[in-house]
Amino acid sequence: MSPEELLFAETHEWAHVADQGGDKIATIGLSAHAIEALTDLVYMELPEVGTAVSAAHSFGEVESVKATSDLYSPVDGEIIEVNTSLPDNLEVLGTDPYGEGWILKVKLASETALENLHDHAAYEKMCEEG
Amino acid sequence: MAVDQALLISADQSGDSTLRLYSWSTPTLSLGYFQSYDDRKRHEPSLNCAVVRRASGGGAIVHDREITYSLCIPSVNRWSTRNCELYKLVHQEIIAVLAGFGIDSRLVEKSREFESKDGADHPKAFLCFQRRTPGDIIVGKHKIGGSAQRRLKNSLIQHGSILLARSNCAPELPGILEVSEFEVARQEFCRELAIRFSDKLDFRLEPSKLSDEEKRLCDEVKSAQFGNREWTKKR
């Protein structure tokens, strides 16, 4: 996916929403900007399939050599798939953050939270203004 | 640790940054956030120490003959998004203060600069001060200063430890006293550090005690996390 197709949270997670069998499914990941800021990632803890997530609430944690950060859900819903290979291949987040570096797939309970997300241009501007 | 976390929450609410310099009333082992509680059994000298789990990652620290600092930066402060720069700047200022005491320290420049064959100085070592990563503070080949950060949405805490002298609870780690033969005066060091931080980070420092609200937050955080045995043993 190209970043222009994605929506971004102020906490640096991205979401891509698609129709799948009548359901709205959001694929969620972490922006290239956040991954670069975190520097060398060493550990990631992710939730299990079936867990409910709420927008702006933590769903996991990531540790880099110097910093630990929460991962915040940009959407409301239920986790239907987790990229379980990711914690053992964290370098993928750096090489392909918007493709193989996806973290979760969530079946949306509502689309309300999407209104608080930014398109790529607005997100880039936010990062530049820092 | 609960006070640090309360100050971080409070900083984001008030918009004010907080610098805290402190020592521990009893020798205490702080585990990195993701470390296993059972791993402490691997380190016999600290088995009788009190134990707490930090909110930040990395290796375990024996807080005994050392100074701990914490810097809480709210989201409205520009430093909250400049975590790498902040990390380096804080350590450079610690080095500058140490230089004022006649101690020659520097930053580790590259990973595994000092890795040895026997497992000490290994990136996965139990103790933080046996690990070496770029940006750590060393005297000769000995690490005497290290820090870690934790982000809460957009606010940031950076806290760290400066080893003043060898502790009986971590006898494998020499402190500044042993590696440089200089005894650092704790109060003077803290005063100089506060002045340099305020200058470089563009802070106006005002000495203060915990507010009633910060005490309340501290109790809340202590009960749920740092003073909660179940939370401490969660990994």
XYZ file of C-alpha atoms in Angstrom:
365
model
C 0.000 0.000 0.000
C 1.159 3.527 -0.575
C 0.869 5.947 2.373
C -1.483 8.126 0.309
C -4.119 5.358 0.571
C -3.971 5.369 4.402
C -5.382 7.316 7.315
C -3.127 8.310 10.216
C -3.677 8.845 13.938
C -1.886 11.611 15.843
C -0.224 8.811 17.812
C 1.369 7.632 14.501
C -0.609 4.460 13.751
C -2.084 4.062 10.257
C -5.315 2.403 9.126
C -6.512 1.142 5.762
C -10.212 0.330 5.591
C -11.648 -2.104 3.033
C -14.945 -3.923 2.478
C -14.702 -7.659 3.055
C -17.825 -9.788 2.798
C -20.038 -6.935 3.934
C -17.815 -6.011 6.890
C -15.483 -3.053 7.148
C -11.993 -4.341 7.937
C -9.195 -2.002 9.022
C -5.586 -3.046 8.572
C -3.461 -1.238 11.149
C 0.244 -0.460 11.300
C 2.796 2.052 12.523
C 3.988 4.977 10.401
C 7.471 5.159 8.906
C 7.966 8.414 10.827
C 7.275 6.690 14.176
C 9.492 3.734 13.343
C 12.351 6.053 12.440
C 11.854 8.045 15.675
C 11.832 4.887 17.800
C 15.176 3.800 16.246
C 16.288 0.186 16.755
C 13.249 -1.901 17.724
C 13.957 -4.891 19.956
C 10.591 -6.148 21.209
C 6.897 -5.944 20.403
C 3.982 -7.253 22.440
C 0.708 -7.763 20.587
C -2.837 -8.743 21.634
C -4.698 -11.886 20.648
C -7.362 -12.412 18.006
C -10.807 -11.734 19.473
C -9.637 -8.834 21.671
C -11.781 -5.705 21.502
C -9.931 -2.464 20.720
C -11.067 1.125 21.230
C -9.867 4.192 19.400
C -7.063 6.048 21.212
C -6.590 3.174 23.678
C -3.461 1.018 23.876
C -3.514 -2.403 22.172
C 0.171 -3.267 22.501
C 3.652 -2.062 23.332
C 6.892 -1.718 21.469
C 10.405 -1.436 22.860
C 13.371 0.067 21.097
C 16.929 0.247 22.407
C 16.153 3.498 24.205
C 12.374 3.883 24.425
C 9.176 2.004 25.235
C 5.922 3.156 23.674
C 2.307 2.092 23.670
C 0.590 1.304 20.388
C -2.831 2.959 20.155
C -5.740 1.714 18.128
C -6.984 4.215 15.540
C -10.373 2.420 15.325
C -13.095 0.706 17.392
C -13.735 -2.979 16.808
C -12.567 -6.540 17.274
C -9.213 -7.984 16.254
C -9.667 -10.675 13.609
C -6.020 -11.194 12.631
C -2.605 -10.459 14.154
C 0.685 -10.374 12.264
C 2.223 -12.933 14.602
C 5.473 -13.143 12.629
C 6.188 -9.463 13.242
C 7.715 -9.636 16.771
C 10.360 -12.030 15.401
C 10.956 -9.931 12.290
C 10.848 -6.363 13.539
C 13.153 -5.189 10.766
C 10.147 -5.552 8.421
C 8.626 -2.504 10.123
C 11.540 -0.475 8.837
C 11.718 -1.963 5.340
C 7.983 -2.192 4.562
C 5.906 -0.306 7.188
C 2.842 -0.017 4.941
C 2.899 -3.585 3.584
C 4.467 -6.580 5.311
C 4.829 -4.483 8.466
C 1.074 -4.461 9.119
C 0.220 -5.245 12.750
C -3.502 -6.010 13.140
C -6.700 -6.463 11.183
C -9.792 -5.191 12.975
C -13.477 -5.684 12.125
C -14.936 -2.236 12.694
C -17.733 -1.840 15.219
C -18.321 1.697 13.972
C -16.705 4.136 11.583
C -16.962 7.118 13.931
C -13.287 7.064 14.965
C -12.181 7.346 11.329
C -13.299 10.973 11.391
C -10.444 11.761 13.807
C -7.770 10.376 11.484
C -5.708 12.407 9.019
C -4.825 11.807 5.395
C -1.148 11.379 4.563
C -0.562 15.011 3.581
C -2.060 16.319 6.837
C -0.152 13.742 8.866
C 3.153 14.662 7.185
C 2.468 18.324 7.956
C 1.794 17.442 11.603
C 5.101 15.568 11.818
C 7.005 18.437 10.203
C 5.517 20.922 12.647
C 6.488 18.471 15.416
C 8.804 4.992 39.960
C 5.218 5.868 40.893
C 6.265 9.476 41.532
C 7.944 9.634 38.123
C 4.808 8.310 36.438
C 2.582 10.711 38.399
C 4.811 13.607 37.357
C 4.545 12.517 33.717
C 0.740 12.440 33.844
C 0.725 15.729 35.722
C 3.157 17.308 33.229
C 0.813 16.537 30.361
C -2.119 18.031 32.260
C -0.321 21.218 33.339
C 1.986 21.705 30.353
C 4.952 22.084 32.719
C 8.054 19.923 32.429
C 9.530 18.363 35.549
C 13.089 17.504 36.485
C 13.518 15.202 39.475
C 16.875 14.187 40.951
C 16.775 11.556 43.640
C 18.321 8.592 45.404
C 16.685 5.520 46.950
C 16.069 4.950 50.648
C 17.023 1.285 50.359
C 19.008 -0.586 47.673
C 16.449 -1.474 45.017
C 16.526 -3.506 41.842
C 14.465 -1.968 39.038
C 13.584 -4.402 36.257
C 13.199 -3.192 32.697
C 9.549 -3.133 31.627
C 9.811 -6.259 29.484
C 12.187 -8.265 31.695
C 11.013 -11.452 33.363
C 10.683 -11.242 37.157
C 12.291 -14.659 37.453
C 15.396 -13.369 35.693
C 16.380 -11.637 38.925
C 17.312 -15.079 40.270
C 20.203 -14.956 37.818
C 21.735 -12.120 39.831
C 22.593 -13.347 43.301
C 24.104 -10.150 44.805
C 20.795 -8.264 44.432
C 18.474 -11.050 45.629
C 17.866 -9.301 48.965
C 17.113 -5.935 47.350
C 13.616 -4.557 47.084
C 12.334 -4.867 43.525
C 10.229 -2.681 41.253
C 9.362 -2.864 37.569
C 10.073 0.284 35.563
C 7.781 1.733 32.908
C 10.805 1.972 30.642
C 12.594 -0.891 28.953
C 16.179 -2.093 28.972
C 18.109 -4.042 31.582
C 17.821 -4.120 35.359
C 19.420 -1.405 37.493
C 20.618 -1.679 41.082
C 19.775 1.695 42.622
C 22.180 2.071 45.515
C 25.277 4.269 45.307
C 23.952 6.265 42.387
C 21.842 9.266 41.364
C 18.573 8.766 39.526
C 17.112 11.544 37.397
C 13.797 11.849 35.618
C 12.722 14.389 33.072
C 9.009 14.590 32.219
C 8.180 16.460 29.025
C 4.540 17.281 28.150
C 3.221 17.100 24.600
C 3.147 20.913 24.296
C 6.920 21.055 24.731
C 8.940 20.715 21.498
C 11.323 18.251 23.158
C 8.519 15.677 23.492
C 8.848 14.779 19.800
C 12.627 15.043 19.646
C 13.361 11.949 21.724
C 16.676 11.008 20.097
C 18.026 14.544 20.358
C 16.846 14.784 23.966
C 18.565 11.530 24.855
C 21.893 12.648 23.443
C 21.677 16.169 24.837
C 20.941 14.996 28.390
C 23.891 12.620 28.307
C 26.175 15.294 26.861
C 25.218 17.593 29.737
C 25.945 14.839 32.278
C 29.356 14.420 30.632
C 29.938 18.177 30.859
C 29.084 18.202 34.573
C 31.385 15.239 35.191
C 34.155 17.090 33.321
C 33.722 19.923 35.812
C 34.558 17.405 38.532
C 37.677 16.362 36.610
C 36.138 13.138 35.289
C 36.780 12.229 31.663
C 33.698 10.455 30.294
C 32.255 10.081 26.815
C 29.371 8.587 24.818
C 29.505 5.074 23.373
C 29.648 5.637 19.624
C 28.689 2.287 18.130
C 26.959 -0.957 19.130
C 29.013 -3.730 20.692
C 32.031 -1.461 21.052
C 33.167 -3.411 24.089
C 31.487 -6.797 23.782
C 33.565 -9.474 25.494
C 33.732 -13.231 25.039
C 32.443 -14.150 28.525
C 28.977 -12.634 28.066
C 29.596 -9.443 30.053
C 28.887 -6.261 28.086
C 26.375 -8.257 26.074
C 23.260 -6.574 24.610
C 21.051 -9.116 26.438
C 22.887 -8.955 29.805
C 20.548 -8.867 32.827
C 22.002 -5.621 34.176
C 21.596 -2.425 32.194
C 25.124 -1.378 33.085
C 26.556 -4.516 31.475
C 24.945 -3.563 28.190
C 26.463 -1.026 25.797
C 24.431 0.871 23.248
C 25.301 4.054 21.374
C 24.691 7.072 23.580
C 25.560 5.376 26.897
C 28.047 7.215 29.111
C 31.366 5.504 29.735
C 34.578 6.195 31.608
C 37.286 4.162 29.910
C 35.354 1.008 28.992
C 33.040 1.147 32.015
C 29.439 2.298 31.662
C 28.596 4.786 34.403
C 25.451 6.403 32.957
C 22.422 5.090 31.110
C 18.874 6.259 30.397
C 15.614 5.062 28.904
C 12.428 6.707 27.714
C 8.731 5.920 27.965
C 6.129 7.641 25.851
C 2.539 8.245 27.001
C 0.612 9.206 23.863
C 2.494 12.426 23.167
C 4.269 13.128 26.451
C 7.643 11.662 27.273
C 9.650 10.641 30.306
C 13.374 10.109 30.181
C 14.939 8.704 33.281
C 18.355 7.357 34.013
C 21.013 6.452 36.507
C 24.551 7.662 37.167
C 26.704 5.200 39.102
C 28.690 7.059 41.745
C 30.369 4.040 43.342
C 30.349 0.250 43.384
C 27.417 -1.321 45.253
C 27.663 -4.540 47.248
C 24.425 -5.485 45.493
C 26.119 -5.252 42.076
C 29.817 -5.749 42.812
C 30.636 -6.422 39.165
C 29.885 -2.795 38.298
C 32.465 -0.182 39.210
C 31.164 3.353 39.669
C 32.780 6.710 39.044
C 34.735 6.414 42.297
C 36.426 3.183 41.242
C 37.116 4.038 37.599
C 38.290 7.616 38.088
C 39.231 7.807 41.788
C 37.048 10.918 42.044
C 34.306 11.121 44.631
C 31.354 13.032 43.230
C 29.602 15.286 45.746
C 25.962 14.358 45.265
C 24.391 17.758 46.053
C 26.869 19.692 43.964
C 26.465 17.312 41.036
C 22.669 17.616 41.146
C 22.829 21.404 41.349
C 25.191 21.649 38.363
C 23.094 19.191 36.373
C 19.889 21.139 37.024
C 21.552 24.375 35.897
C 22.872 22.817 32.689
C 19.563 21.089 31.868
C 17.655 24.318 32.376
C 20.092 26.198 30.141
C 20.198 23.680 27.284
C 16.523 22.684 27.347
C 15.409 26.287 27.796
C 13.613 25.586 31.088
C 13.054 28.009 33.922
C 13.510 25.852 37.013
C 11.433 26.370 40.126
C 12.044 24.064 43.112
C 8.795 22.475 44.233
C 7.250 19.625 46.173
C 4.576 17.227 44.956
C 1.181 18.915 44.753
C -1.855 17.287 46.370
C -3.034 16.207 42.928
C 0.374 14.684 42.146
C 0.296 12.824 45.476
C -3.146 11.484 44.595
C -1.958 10.404 41.141
C 1.084 8.790 42.745
C -1.064 6.737 45.125
C -3.256 5.663 42.208
C -0.308 4.631 40.041
C 1.432 2.917 42.959
C -1.628 0.855 43.757
C -2.222 -0.216 40.145
C 1.365 -0.694 39.033
C 4.643 -0.041 40.823
C 3.519 -1.020 44.322
C 1.377 -3.857 43.027
C 3.145 -7.220 43.406
C 1.032 -8.834 40.694
C 1.954 -6.081 38.221
C 5.636 -6.342 39.156
C 5.525 -10.096 38.517
C 3.391 -9.896 35.395
C 6.238 -11.164 33.231
